[in-house]
Amino acid sequence: MTAHVGCPGFRFAGVRGGIKKKAGLDLGVIAADRPVATAAVFTSNRVKAAPVVLSQRALRAARGKVRGLVVNSGNANACTGPRGAADARRMQALAAAAIGCAPGEVLVASTGVIGEPLPMDRVETGISLAGAALTETGFAAFADAILTTDRRAKLARREVRLGGRTITLLGCTKGAGMIAPNMATTLTFVVTDAAIAPGALAAATRAAVAPTFNAIAVDGDTSTNDMLAVMASGRAGKAPLAGKALAAFTAALTELCADLARQLIGDGEGVHHVVTVQVKGATSARAATAVARRIATSPLVKTAIAGGDPNWGRILCAVGNAGAAIKPERISVWLDDARLCAAGARAPDHDEARAAAVMRQPAYTMTVDLGVGRASASYLACDLSHEYVSINADYRS
Amino acid sequence: MTAHVGCPGFRFAGVRGGIKKKAGLDLGVIAADRPVATAAVFTSNRVKAAPVVLSQRALRAARGKVRGLVVNSGNANACTGPRGAADARRMQALAAAAIGCAPGEVLVASTGVIGEPLPMDRVETGISLAGAALTETGFAAFADAILTTDRRAKLARREVRLGGRTITLLGCTKGAGMIAPNMATTLTFVVTDAAIAPGALAAATRAAVAPTFNAIAVDGDTSTNDMLAVMASGRAGKAPLAGKALAAFTAALTELCADLARQLIGDGEGVHHVVTVQVKGATSARAATAVARRIATSPLVKTAIAGGDPNWGRILCAVGNAGAAIKPERISVWLDDARLCAAGARAPDHDEARAAAVMRQPAYTMTVDLGVGRASASYLACDLSHEYVSINADYRS
């Protein structure tokens, strides 16, 4: 099963250092055989955890070529002041020694409780164990080590034929606000054996993230630690991808990210329904996205999803709050193929029982046609349930 | 007790027409003896209910002088298409006949379920009963008639001495998203006997609303029907207010609105804690407001308030998401006088038990000092509780 747990050019480890209070792996390392093209996107939150600040600088200084990364779960190393910055640098240096490279060639990520200093003795133990455990088939263990209160590991794999060669993409992600509210939140790592220049990889990564990880909403709170990194070993080809092959790679990366993003939403404790919010007929893609995001983050829409209530008035209320150009009298709303609203009012064929049946499904599509243009956008939303409140109100840091 | 239920120059009625399914008054009328200076602010939602659109036009056409207003609860007349517009006009004409004025001199407001046509027979019954019931002491009945699922009527009164005369301000408000999610939501009406020009009244109203009704957050969803109107009979003076007297009137109106806004937040079912979010040390008032609003609407902060968890990391996370100019390493956070965070990290005197005790109170202040400027802003926030989810998930329209 090497095919499912590895990718040529990389070794992985996931071990337990004891950083997490509960049982489970909490320290992961990815090591490339040599400096490889690497791209990453980081949280837009202006309060950034120490590892985020450090990794952004390292990636820039290394001009998009690094040897590896180290990640711990159980502690976010966020809002930890100068000590947190020093701890992140120490993690980087320890991991570099384990991999056998310079500290500047290692990215650092953390996820967990905010505001507590890292237990560095346990981090050291973990990195030392991980260094000894690095193996080509260790991706599944690595994917386990980044989890916090996730119910299951979230992995995805894609293969794509490019110029007579098969390129592999392998990724994992962890935990949304819904499950890990105080855990600072989304981490995603992708490895591939594609040969690709750092600049092209950065562009492909941005393109892949926009309609996937940047188009999901749990509670609208962007964490201090979010990070997604893609490392490309180049083992599957000599010449860097370009033209059509690069486009095909970008498409495969986008598909992989969409797969992971959907798993991420679906794994939330308290999430019983994953709803694709499809907005069309907008004057611009920006307007369509604004409307989709507003619907996906509206507490009133999300509680209606939880309750299975086909309350289209709340959907129109959210549309009107998005700040986008609309004409209320042109809006139509469907749940799957059950039309609720036409011309901004109750549809003549409105069938509450049929719509309620759609909403009992674990996954369905909410379509909103604004009727004023040709642009569209899609967002993944979920319910706001009692469990969400319990998890977030009763959680003690 | 005339002093508590009336205001010179106005008659009021609150009656039952049968529009609400549950028991209670549901139709209210305010009638002035002559056209009086009137100002109003309306929802910023681009999906506006028919009565909002009609009232905005009427107030403009009447140049800020109207004779009265009619309001129903139990049905929002929102997203009801051309029929809804016709129904709102019919309400206006019926109320004008009851008051004895032209239709264009009457404002119309509705609150309740979205997307259902108004039961016009019951509305007609109600207006007819209200016309017969108009009395100078009917303000309390009027205040009852605008309620939906509010637990109690919310009234406030202020008196202010201006130039040797006592001016009265009397107001009432209804229901926040927390209690009446599908009920489209906030309606507020204020009457005063002040003599004031329409333009000055409009300016005073805008000034009074900004730090009060526009600085409270239940769930961040602005309804399709929100409206606040102020009518001034002029009975308390001949010359219109100007200069210092106008400033004193504006201050009294702001105080009255603050009182009503606090009652509105506190009356939410599911609301157990009202938290004043005080942001200071910001580079601008706009930045301070953006940070305060983001904290007040963050689901993670609101569930922490519900759970009494002094989770200051979530507060910093919300600060970082506000888009305002900040330096994380300068931020301090207090709950009342318990400091949680200093210099962007855990405060040396951090005392979790003391902070938790603060959070058990029904009302307390969360202070965030950004440490980068001198501007400040305040917002009223509340908890996101199990009851909120129950009310919103289980509600069936």
mmCIF file of C-alpha atoms in Angstrom, chain B residues 34-315:
data_model
loop_
_atom_site.group_PDB
_atom_site.id
_atom_site.type_symbol
_atom_site.label_atom_id
_atom_site.label_comp_id
_atom_site.label_asym_id
_atom_site.label_seq_id
_atom_site.Cartn_x
_atom_site.Cartn_y
_atom_site.Cartn_z
ATOM 1 C CA ARG B 34 -51.346 67.682 12.920
ATOM 2 C CA PRO B 35 -48.432 66.916 10.559
ATOM 3 C CA VAL B 36 -45.347 66.726 12.775
ATOM 4 C CA ALA B 37 -41.611 66.608 12.203
ATOM 5 C CA THR B 38 -40.662 62.968 11.728
ATOM 6 C CA ALA B 39 -37.330 61.247 11.095
ATOM 7 C CA ALA B 40 -36.629 57.583 10.475
ATOM 8 C CA VAL B 41 -33.813 55.190 9.707
ATOM 9 C CA PHE B 42 -34.417 51.980 7.806
ATOM 10 C CA THR B 43 -32.707 48.622 7.309
ATOM 11 C CA SER B 44 -29.523 48.594 5.263
ATOM 12 C CA ASN B 45 -30.537 45.199 3.870
ATOM 13 C CA ARG B 46 -30.960 45.415 0.092
ATOM 14 C CA VAL B 47 -33.926 43.100 0.321
ATOM 15 C CA LYS B 48 -36.393 45.539 1.901
ATOM 16 C CA ALA B 49 -39.903 44.657 2.973
ATOM 17 C CA ALA B 50 -42.779 46.398 1.171
ATOM 18 C CA PRO B 51 -43.619 48.690 4.139
ATOM 19 C CA VAL B 52 -39.979 49.825 4.359
ATOM 20 C CA VAL B 53 -39.918 50.824 0.704
ATOM 21 C CA LEU B 54 -43.282 52.573 1.048
ATOM 22 C CA SER B 55 -42.358 54.439 4.245
ATOM 23 C CA GLN B 56 -39.019 55.619 2.862
ATOM 24 C CA ARG B 57 -40.825 57.109 -0.137
ATOM 25 C CA ALA B 58 -43.648 58.608 1.926
ATOM 26 C CA LEU B 59 -41.290 60.307 4.386
ATOM 27 C CA ARG B 60 -39.280 61.800 1.538
ATOM 28 C CA ALA B 61 -42.376 62.968 -0.368
ATOM 29 C CA ALA B 62 -43.836 64.492 2.816
ATOM 30 C CA ARG B 63 -40.537 66.308 3.491
ATOM 31 C CA GLY B 64 -40.264 64.892 6.985
ATOM 32 C CA LYS B 65 -43.728 65.827 8.231
ATOM 33 C CA VAL B 66 -46.319 63.106 8.786
ATOM 34 C CA ARG B 67 -49.524 62.586 10.768
ATOM 35 C CA GLY B 68 -49.041 59.055 11.981
ATOM 36 C CA LEU B 69 -47.948 55.492 11.527
ATOM 37 C CA VAL B 70 -49.437 52.021 11.488
ATOM 38 C CA VAL B 71 -47.609 48.830 12.405
ATOM 39 C CA ASN B 72 -48.572 45.173 12.524
ATOM 40 C CA SER B 73 -46.794 42.251 14.139
ATOM 41 C CA GLY B 74 -47.094 38.589 13.114
ATOM 42 C CA ASN B 75 -46.283 39.092 9.430
ATOM 43 C CA ALA B 76 -43.332 40.999 7.930
ATOM 44 C CA ASN B 77 -44.875 41.593 4.497
ATOM 45 C CA ALA B 78 -41.372 40.932 3.141
ATOM 46 C CA CYS B 79 -40.559 38.989 -0.055
ATOM 47 C CA THR B 80 -44.214 39.166 -1.011
ATOM 48 C CA GLY B 81 -43.863 40.656 -4.504
ATOM 49 C CA PRO B 82 -46.350 43.091 -6.098
ATOM 50 C CA ARG B 83 -49.122 41.847 -3.821
ATOM 51 C CA GLY B 84 -47.063 42.864 -0.780
ATOM 52 C CA ALA B 85 -46.560 46.369 -2.174
ATOM 53 C CA ALA B 86 -50.297 46.710 -2.780
ATOM 54 C CA ASP B 87 -51.068 45.414 0.724
ATOM 55 C CA ALA B 88 -48.703 47.970 2.297
ATOM 56 C CA ARG B 89 -50.411 50.771 0.352
ATOM 57 C CA ARG B 90 -53.805 49.470 1.485
ATOM 58 C CA MET B 91 -52.644 49.485 5.127
ATOM 59 C CA GLN B 92 -51.489 53.065 4.654
ATOM 60 C CA ALA B 93 -54.817 54.161 3.162
ATOM 61 C CA LEU B 94 -56.885 52.431 5.862
ATOM 62 C CA ALA B 95 -54.789 53.978 8.642
ATOM 63 C CA ALA B 96 -55.022 57.411 6.992
ATOM 64 C CA ALA B 97 -58.814 57.120 6.990
ATOM 65 C CA ALA B 98 -58.788 56.135 10.672
ATOM 66 C CA ILE B 99 -56.517 59.065 11.576
ATOM 67 C CA GLY B 100 -58.248 61.513 9.248
ATOM 68 C CA CYS B 101 -55.414 62.464 6.925
ATOM 69 C CA ALA B 102 -53.998 61.766 3.474
ATOM 70 C CA PRO B 103 -52.423 58.319 2.844
ATOM 71 C CA GLY B 104 -49.063 59.951 2.065
ATOM 72 C CA GLU B 105 -48.946 61.274 5.648
ATOM 73 C CA VAL B 106 -48.795 57.791 7.185
ATOM 74 C CA LEU B 107 -45.765 55.540 7.657
ATOM 75 C CA VAL B 108 -46.192 51.749 7.613
ATOM 76 C CA ALA B 109 -44.166 49.081 9.433
ATOM 77 C CA SER B 110 -44.537 45.311 9.691
ATOM 78 C CA THR B 111 -42.767 42.590 11.637
ATOM 79 C CA GLY B 112 -43.150 38.841 11.622
ATOM 80 C CA VAL B 113 -42.811 35.922 9.246
ATOM 81 C CA ILE B 114 -41.159 36.580 5.862
ATOM 82 C CA GLY B 115 -42.656 35.409 2.582
ATOM 83 C CA GLU B 116 -46.279 35.006 3.592
ATOM 84 C CA PRO B 117 -48.921 37.371 2.223
ATOM 85 C CA LEU B 118 -50.581 39.638 4.810
ATOM 86 C CA PRO B 119 -54.036 38.432 5.955
ATOM 87 C CA MET B 120 -55.647 41.694 4.822
ATOM 88 C CA ASP B 121 -59.063 40.973 6.321
ATOM 89 C CA ARG B 122 -57.486 40.809 9.775
ATOM 90 C CA VAL B 123 -55.339 43.836 9.112
ATOM 91 C CA GLU B 124 -58.482 45.773 8.153
ATOM 92 C CA THR B 125 -60.241 44.617 11.303
ATOM 93 C CA GLY B 126 -57.253 45.697 13.362
ATOM 94 C CA ILE B 127 -56.954 49.156 11.820
ATOM 95 C CA SER B 128 -60.646 49.746 12.251
ATOM 96 C CA LEU B 129 -60.471 48.736 15.940
ATOM 97 C CA ALA B 130 -57.325 50.836 16.450
ATOM 98 C CA GLY B 131 -58.942 53.913 14.895
ATOM 99 C CA ALA B 132 -61.732 53.670 17.462
ATOM 100 C CA ALA B 133 -59.304 53.037 20.331
ATOM 101 C CA LEU B 134 -56.925 55.974 19.832
ATOM 102 C CA THR B 135 -56.223 57.661 23.151
ATOM 103 C CA GLU B 136 -53.611 59.913 24.701
ATOM 104 C CA THR B 137 -52.701 57.226 27.218
ATOM 105 C CA GLY B 138 -52.419 54.338 24.783
ATOM 106 C CA PHE B 139 -48.635 54.145 24.376
ATOM 107 C CA ALA B 140 -48.227 51.018 26.493
ATOM 108 C CA ALA B 141 -50.842 49.196 24.417
ATOM 109 C CA PHE B 142 -49.091 50.359 21.244
ATOM 110 C CA ALA B 143 -45.792 49.049 22.637
ATOM 111 C CA ASP B 144 -47.427 45.665 23.258
ATOM 112 C CA ALA B 145 -48.838 45.484 19.739
ATOM 113 C CA ILE B 146 -45.416 45.564 18.056
ATOM 114 C CA LEU B 147 -44.032 42.536 19.934
ATOM 115 C CA THR B 148 -43.491 39.133 18.364
ATOM 116 C CA THR B 149 -41.752 36.573 20.550
ATOM 117 C CA ASP B 150 -40.332 39.198 22.904
ATOM 118 C CA ARG B 151 -40.712 38.192 26.548
ATOM 119 C CA ARG B 152 -41.747 41.660 27.660
ATOM 120 C CA ALA B 153 -42.555 45.113 26.351
ATOM 121 C CA LYS B 154 -39.582 47.438 26.169
ATOM 122 C CA LEU B 155 -40.325 51.082 26.929
ATOM 123 C CA ALA B 156 -38.200 54.028 27.951
ATOM 124 C CA ARG B 157 -38.889 57.606 28.877
ATOM 125 C CA ARG B 158 -36.665 60.649 29.316
ATOM 126 C CA GLU B 159 -37.441 64.186 30.362
ATOM 127 C CA VAL B 160 -35.104 67.054 29.713
ATOM 128 C CA ARG B 161 -35.352 70.695 30.816
ATOM 129 C CA LEU B 162 -34.722 73.004 27.886
ATOM 130 C CA GLY B 163 -35.190 76.777 28.169
ATOM 131 C CA GLY B 164 -37.450 76.553 31.181
ATOM 132 C CA ARG B 165 -39.688 73.843 29.692
ATOM 133 C CA THR B 166 -39.719 70.105 30.236
ATOM 134 C CA ILE B 167 -39.502 68.071 27.060
ATOM 135 C CA THR B 168 -40.666 64.475 27.091
ATOM 136 C CA LEU B 169 -39.283 61.621 25.003
ATOM 137 C CA LEU B 170 -41.119 58.306 25.039
ATOM 138 C CA GLY B 171 -40.018 55.222 23.117
ATOM 139 C CA CYS B 172 -40.583 51.532 22.612
ATOM 140 C CA THR B 173 -38.760 48.794 20.760
ATOM 141 C CA LYS B 174 -39.166 45.145 19.844
ATOM 142 C CA GLY B 175 -37.323 42.013 19.339
ATOM 143 C CA ALA B 176 -33.833 41.002 18.322
ATOM 144 C CA GLY B 177 -32.658 38.170 16.065
ATOM 145 C CA MET B 178 -31.966 36.150 19.122
ATOM 146 C CA ILE B 179 -35.586 35.901 20.037
ATOM 147 C CA ALA B 180 -37.291 36.344 16.725
ATOM 148 C CA PRO B 181 -35.039 35.047 14.044
ATOM 149 C CA ASN B 182 -37.561 34.759 11.301
ATOM 150 C CA MET B 183 -39.424 37.731 12.600
ATOM 151 C CA ALA B 184 -37.978 40.599 10.730
ATOM 152 C CA THR B 185 -36.688 42.165 13.439
ATOM 153 C CA THR B 186 -36.133 45.494 15.106
ATOM 154 C CA LEU B 187 -38.819 48.151 15.206
ATOM 155 C CA THR B 188 -38.438 51.230 17.384
ATOM 156 C CA PHE B 189 -40.768 54.195 17.749
ATOM 157 C CA VAL B 190 -40.120 57.381 19.682
ATOM 158 C CA VAL B 191 -42.463 60.316 20.249
ATOM 159 C CA THR B 192 -41.548 63.646 21.774
ATOM 160 C CA ASP B 193 -43.228 66.962 22.337
ATOM 161 C CA ALA B 194 -40.084 68.857 21.393
ATOM 162 C CA ALA B 195 -40.373 71.581 18.764
ATOM 163 C CA ILE B 196 -37.792 70.699 16.174
ATOM 164 C CA ALA B 197 -37.369 71.128 12.445
ATOM 165 C CA PRO B 198 -37.456 67.955 10.313
ATOM 166 C CA GLY B 199 -33.843 68.358 9.206
ATOM 167 C CA ALA B 200 -32.571 68.814 12.748
ATOM 168 C CA LEU B 201 -34.651 65.845 13.895
ATOM 169 C CA ALA B 202 -33.158 63.688 11.135
ATOM 170 C CA ALA B 203 -29.637 64.678 12.188
ATOM 171 C CA ALA B 204 -30.404 64.053 15.868
ATOM 172 C CA THR B 205 -31.858 60.647 15.004
ATOM 173 C CA ARG B 206 -28.822 59.594 12.989
ATOM 174 C CA ALA B 207 -26.560 60.741 15.826
ATOM 175 C CA ALA B 208 -28.613 58.840 18.400
ATOM 176 C CA VAL B 209 -28.758 55.592 16.434
ATOM 177 C CA ALA B 210 -25.053 55.273 15.578
ATOM 178 C CA PRO B 211 -23.756 54.459 19.090
ATOM 179 C CA THR B 212 -26.906 52.635 20.219
ATOM 180 C CA PHE B 213 -28.994 50.584 17.786
ATOM 181 C CA ASN B 214 -26.137 50.438 15.308
ATOM 182 C CA ALA B 215 -23.767 49.199 18.024
ATOM 183 C CA ILE B 216 -25.541 46.091 19.210
ATOM 184 C CA ALA B 217 -25.124 42.618 17.808
ATOM 185 C CA VAL B 218 -27.181 39.542 18.347
ATOM 186 C CA ASP B 219 -26.286 37.427 15.357
ATOM 187 C CA GLY B 220 -25.110 39.921 12.769
ATOM 188 C CA ASP B 221 -28.059 39.353 10.460
ATOM 189 C CA THR B 222 -29.770 42.641 9.570
ATOM 190 C CA SER B 223 -33.417 42.051 8.852
ATOM 191 C CA THR B 224 -35.486 43.142 5.877
ATOM 192 C CA ASN B 225 -37.853 45.209 8.025
ATOM 193 C CA ASP B 226 -35.764 47.178 10.531
ATOM 194 C CA MET B 227 -37.081 50.682 11.122
ATOM 195 C CA LEU B 228 -36.739 53.335 13.783
ATOM 196 C CA ALA B 229 -38.961 56.415 13.628
ATOM 197 C CA VAL B 230 -39.052 59.544 15.790
ATOM 198 C CA MET B 231 -42.057 61.891 15.727
ATOM 199 C CA ALA B 232 -41.923 65.335 17.373
ATOM 200 C CA SER B 233 -45.222 67.121 18.083
ATOM 201 C CA GLY B 234 -43.733 70.514 18.994
ATOM 202 C CA ARG B 235 -46.144 70.903 21.888
ATOM 203 C CA ALA B 236 -43.363 71.727 24.347
ATOM 204 C CA GLY B 237 -42.207 74.911 22.652
ATOM 205 C CA LYS B 238 -42.810 77.302 19.855
ATOM 206 C CA ALA B 239 -39.368 77.986 18.436
ATOM 207 C CA PRO B 240 -37.584 74.973 16.969
ATOM 208 C CA LEU B 241 -34.666 73.674 18.987
ATOM 209 C CA ALA B 242 -31.242 74.949 17.954
ATOM 210 C CA GLY B 243 -27.733 75.278 19.320
ATOM 211 C CA LYS B 244 -27.196 74.016 22.862
ATOM 212 C CA ALA B 245 -30.837 73.052 23.320
ATOM 213 C CA LEU B 246 -30.678 70.897 20.179
ATOM 214 C CA ALA B 247 -27.498 69.263 21.463
ATOM 215 C CA ALA B 248 -29.222 68.534 24.786
ATOM 216 C CA PHE B 249 -32.194 67.039 22.934
ATOM 217 C CA THR B 250 -29.871 64.865 20.856
ATOM 218 C CA ALA B 251 -28.133 63.684 24.035
ATOM 219 C CA ALA B 252 -31.483 62.789 25.615
ATOM 220 C CA LEU B 253 -32.592 60.957 22.461
ATOM 221 C CA THR B 254 -29.290 59.047 22.415
ATOM 222 C CA GLU B 255 -29.749 58.094 26.067
ATOM 223 C CA LEU B 256 -33.286 56.909 25.373
ATOM 224 C CA CYS B 257 -32.087 54.820 22.411
ATOM 225 C CA ALA B 258 -29.255 53.347 24.500
ATOM 226 C CA ASP B 259 -31.793 52.339 27.154
ATOM 227 C CA LEU B 260 -34.054 50.684 24.553
ATOM 228 C CA ALA B 261 -31.133 48.992 22.778
ATOM 229 C CA ARG B 262 -29.885 47.489 26.038
ATOM 230 C CA GLN B 263 -33.391 46.230 26.847
ATOM 231 C CA LEU B 264 -33.595 44.756 23.364
ATOM 232 C CA ILE B 265 -30.367 42.754 23.771
ATOM 233 C CA GLY B 266 -31.233 41.699 27.298
ATOM 234 C CA ASP B 267 -34.684 40.434 26.380
ATOM 235 C CA GLY B 268 -33.452 37.776 23.978
ATOM 236 C CA GLU B 269 -34.512 34.266 24.870
ATOM 237 C CA GLY B 270 -31.264 32.427 25.195
ATOM 238 C CA VAL B 271 -29.469 35.582 26.315
ATOM 239 C CA HIS B 272 -27.996 35.211 29.767
ATOM 240 C CA HIS B 273 -25.156 37.705 29.537
ATOM 241 C CA VAL B 274 -25.022 41.213 28.083
ATOM 242 C CA VAL B 275 -21.408 42.190 27.491
ATOM 243 C CA THR B 276 -20.194 45.699 26.775
ATOM 244 C CA VAL B 277 -17.287 45.336 24.370
ATOM 245 C CA GLN B 278 -15.123 48.403 24.925
ATOM 246 C CA VAL B 279 -12.312 48.842 22.392
ATOM 247 C CA LYS B 280 -9.768 51.588 23.007
ATOM 248 C CA GLY B 281 -6.324 52.577 21.830
ATOM 249 C CA ALA B 282 -7.335 52.271 18.154
ATOM 250 C CA THR B 283 -5.935 54.362 15.322
ATOM 251 C CA SER B 284 -9.418 55.584 14.344
ATOM 252 C CA ALA B 285 -13.034 55.376 15.478
ATOM 253 C CA ARG B 286 -13.750 53.311 12.380
ATOM 254 C CA ALA B 287 -11.034 50.808 13.312
ATOM 255 C CA ALA B 288 -12.278 50.663 16.914
ATOM 256 C CA THR B 289 -15.828 49.998 15.728
ATOM 257 C CA ALA B 290 -14.684 47.313 13.278
ATOM 258 C CA VAL B 291 -12.822 45.492 16.060
ATOM 259 C CA ALA B 292 -15.723 45.830 18.528
ATOM 260 C CA ARG B 293 -18.215 44.562 15.943
ATOM 261 C CA ARG B 294 -16.008 41.614 14.997
ATOM 262 C CA ILE B 295 -15.660 40.565 18.637
ATOM 263 C CA ALA B 296 -19.395 41.032 19.249
ATOM 264 C CA THR B 297 -20.363 38.870 16.267
ATOM 265 C CA SER B 298 -17.733 36.125 16.542
ATOM 266 C CA PRO B 299 -19.466 32.781 17.186
ATOM 267 C CA LEU B 300 -16.385 31.609 19.069
ATOM 268 C CA VAL B 301 -16.415 34.608 21.403
ATOM 269 C CA LYS B 302 -20.197 34.357 21.852
ATOM 270 C CA THR B 303 -20.079 30.675 22.756
ATOM 271 C CA ALA B 304 -17.243 31.411 25.195
ATOM 272 C CA ILE B 305 -19.514 34.033 26.810
ATOM 273 C CA ALA B 306 -22.267 31.399 26.997
ATOM 274 C CA GLY B 307 -19.919 28.910 28.625
ATOM 275 C CA GLY B 308 -18.257 31.418 30.961
ATOM 276 C CA ASP B 309 -14.875 30.496 29.513
ATOM 277 C CA PRO B 310 -12.288 33.325 29.797
ATOM 278 C CA ASN B 311 -10.803 32.252 26.506
ATOM 279 C CA TRP B 312 -8.900 35.387 25.535
ATOM 280 C CA GLY B 313 -7.229 33.663 22.568
ATOM 281 C CA ARG B 314 -10.581 33.745 20.792
ATOM 282 C CA ILE B 315 -10.841 37.484 21.485
#
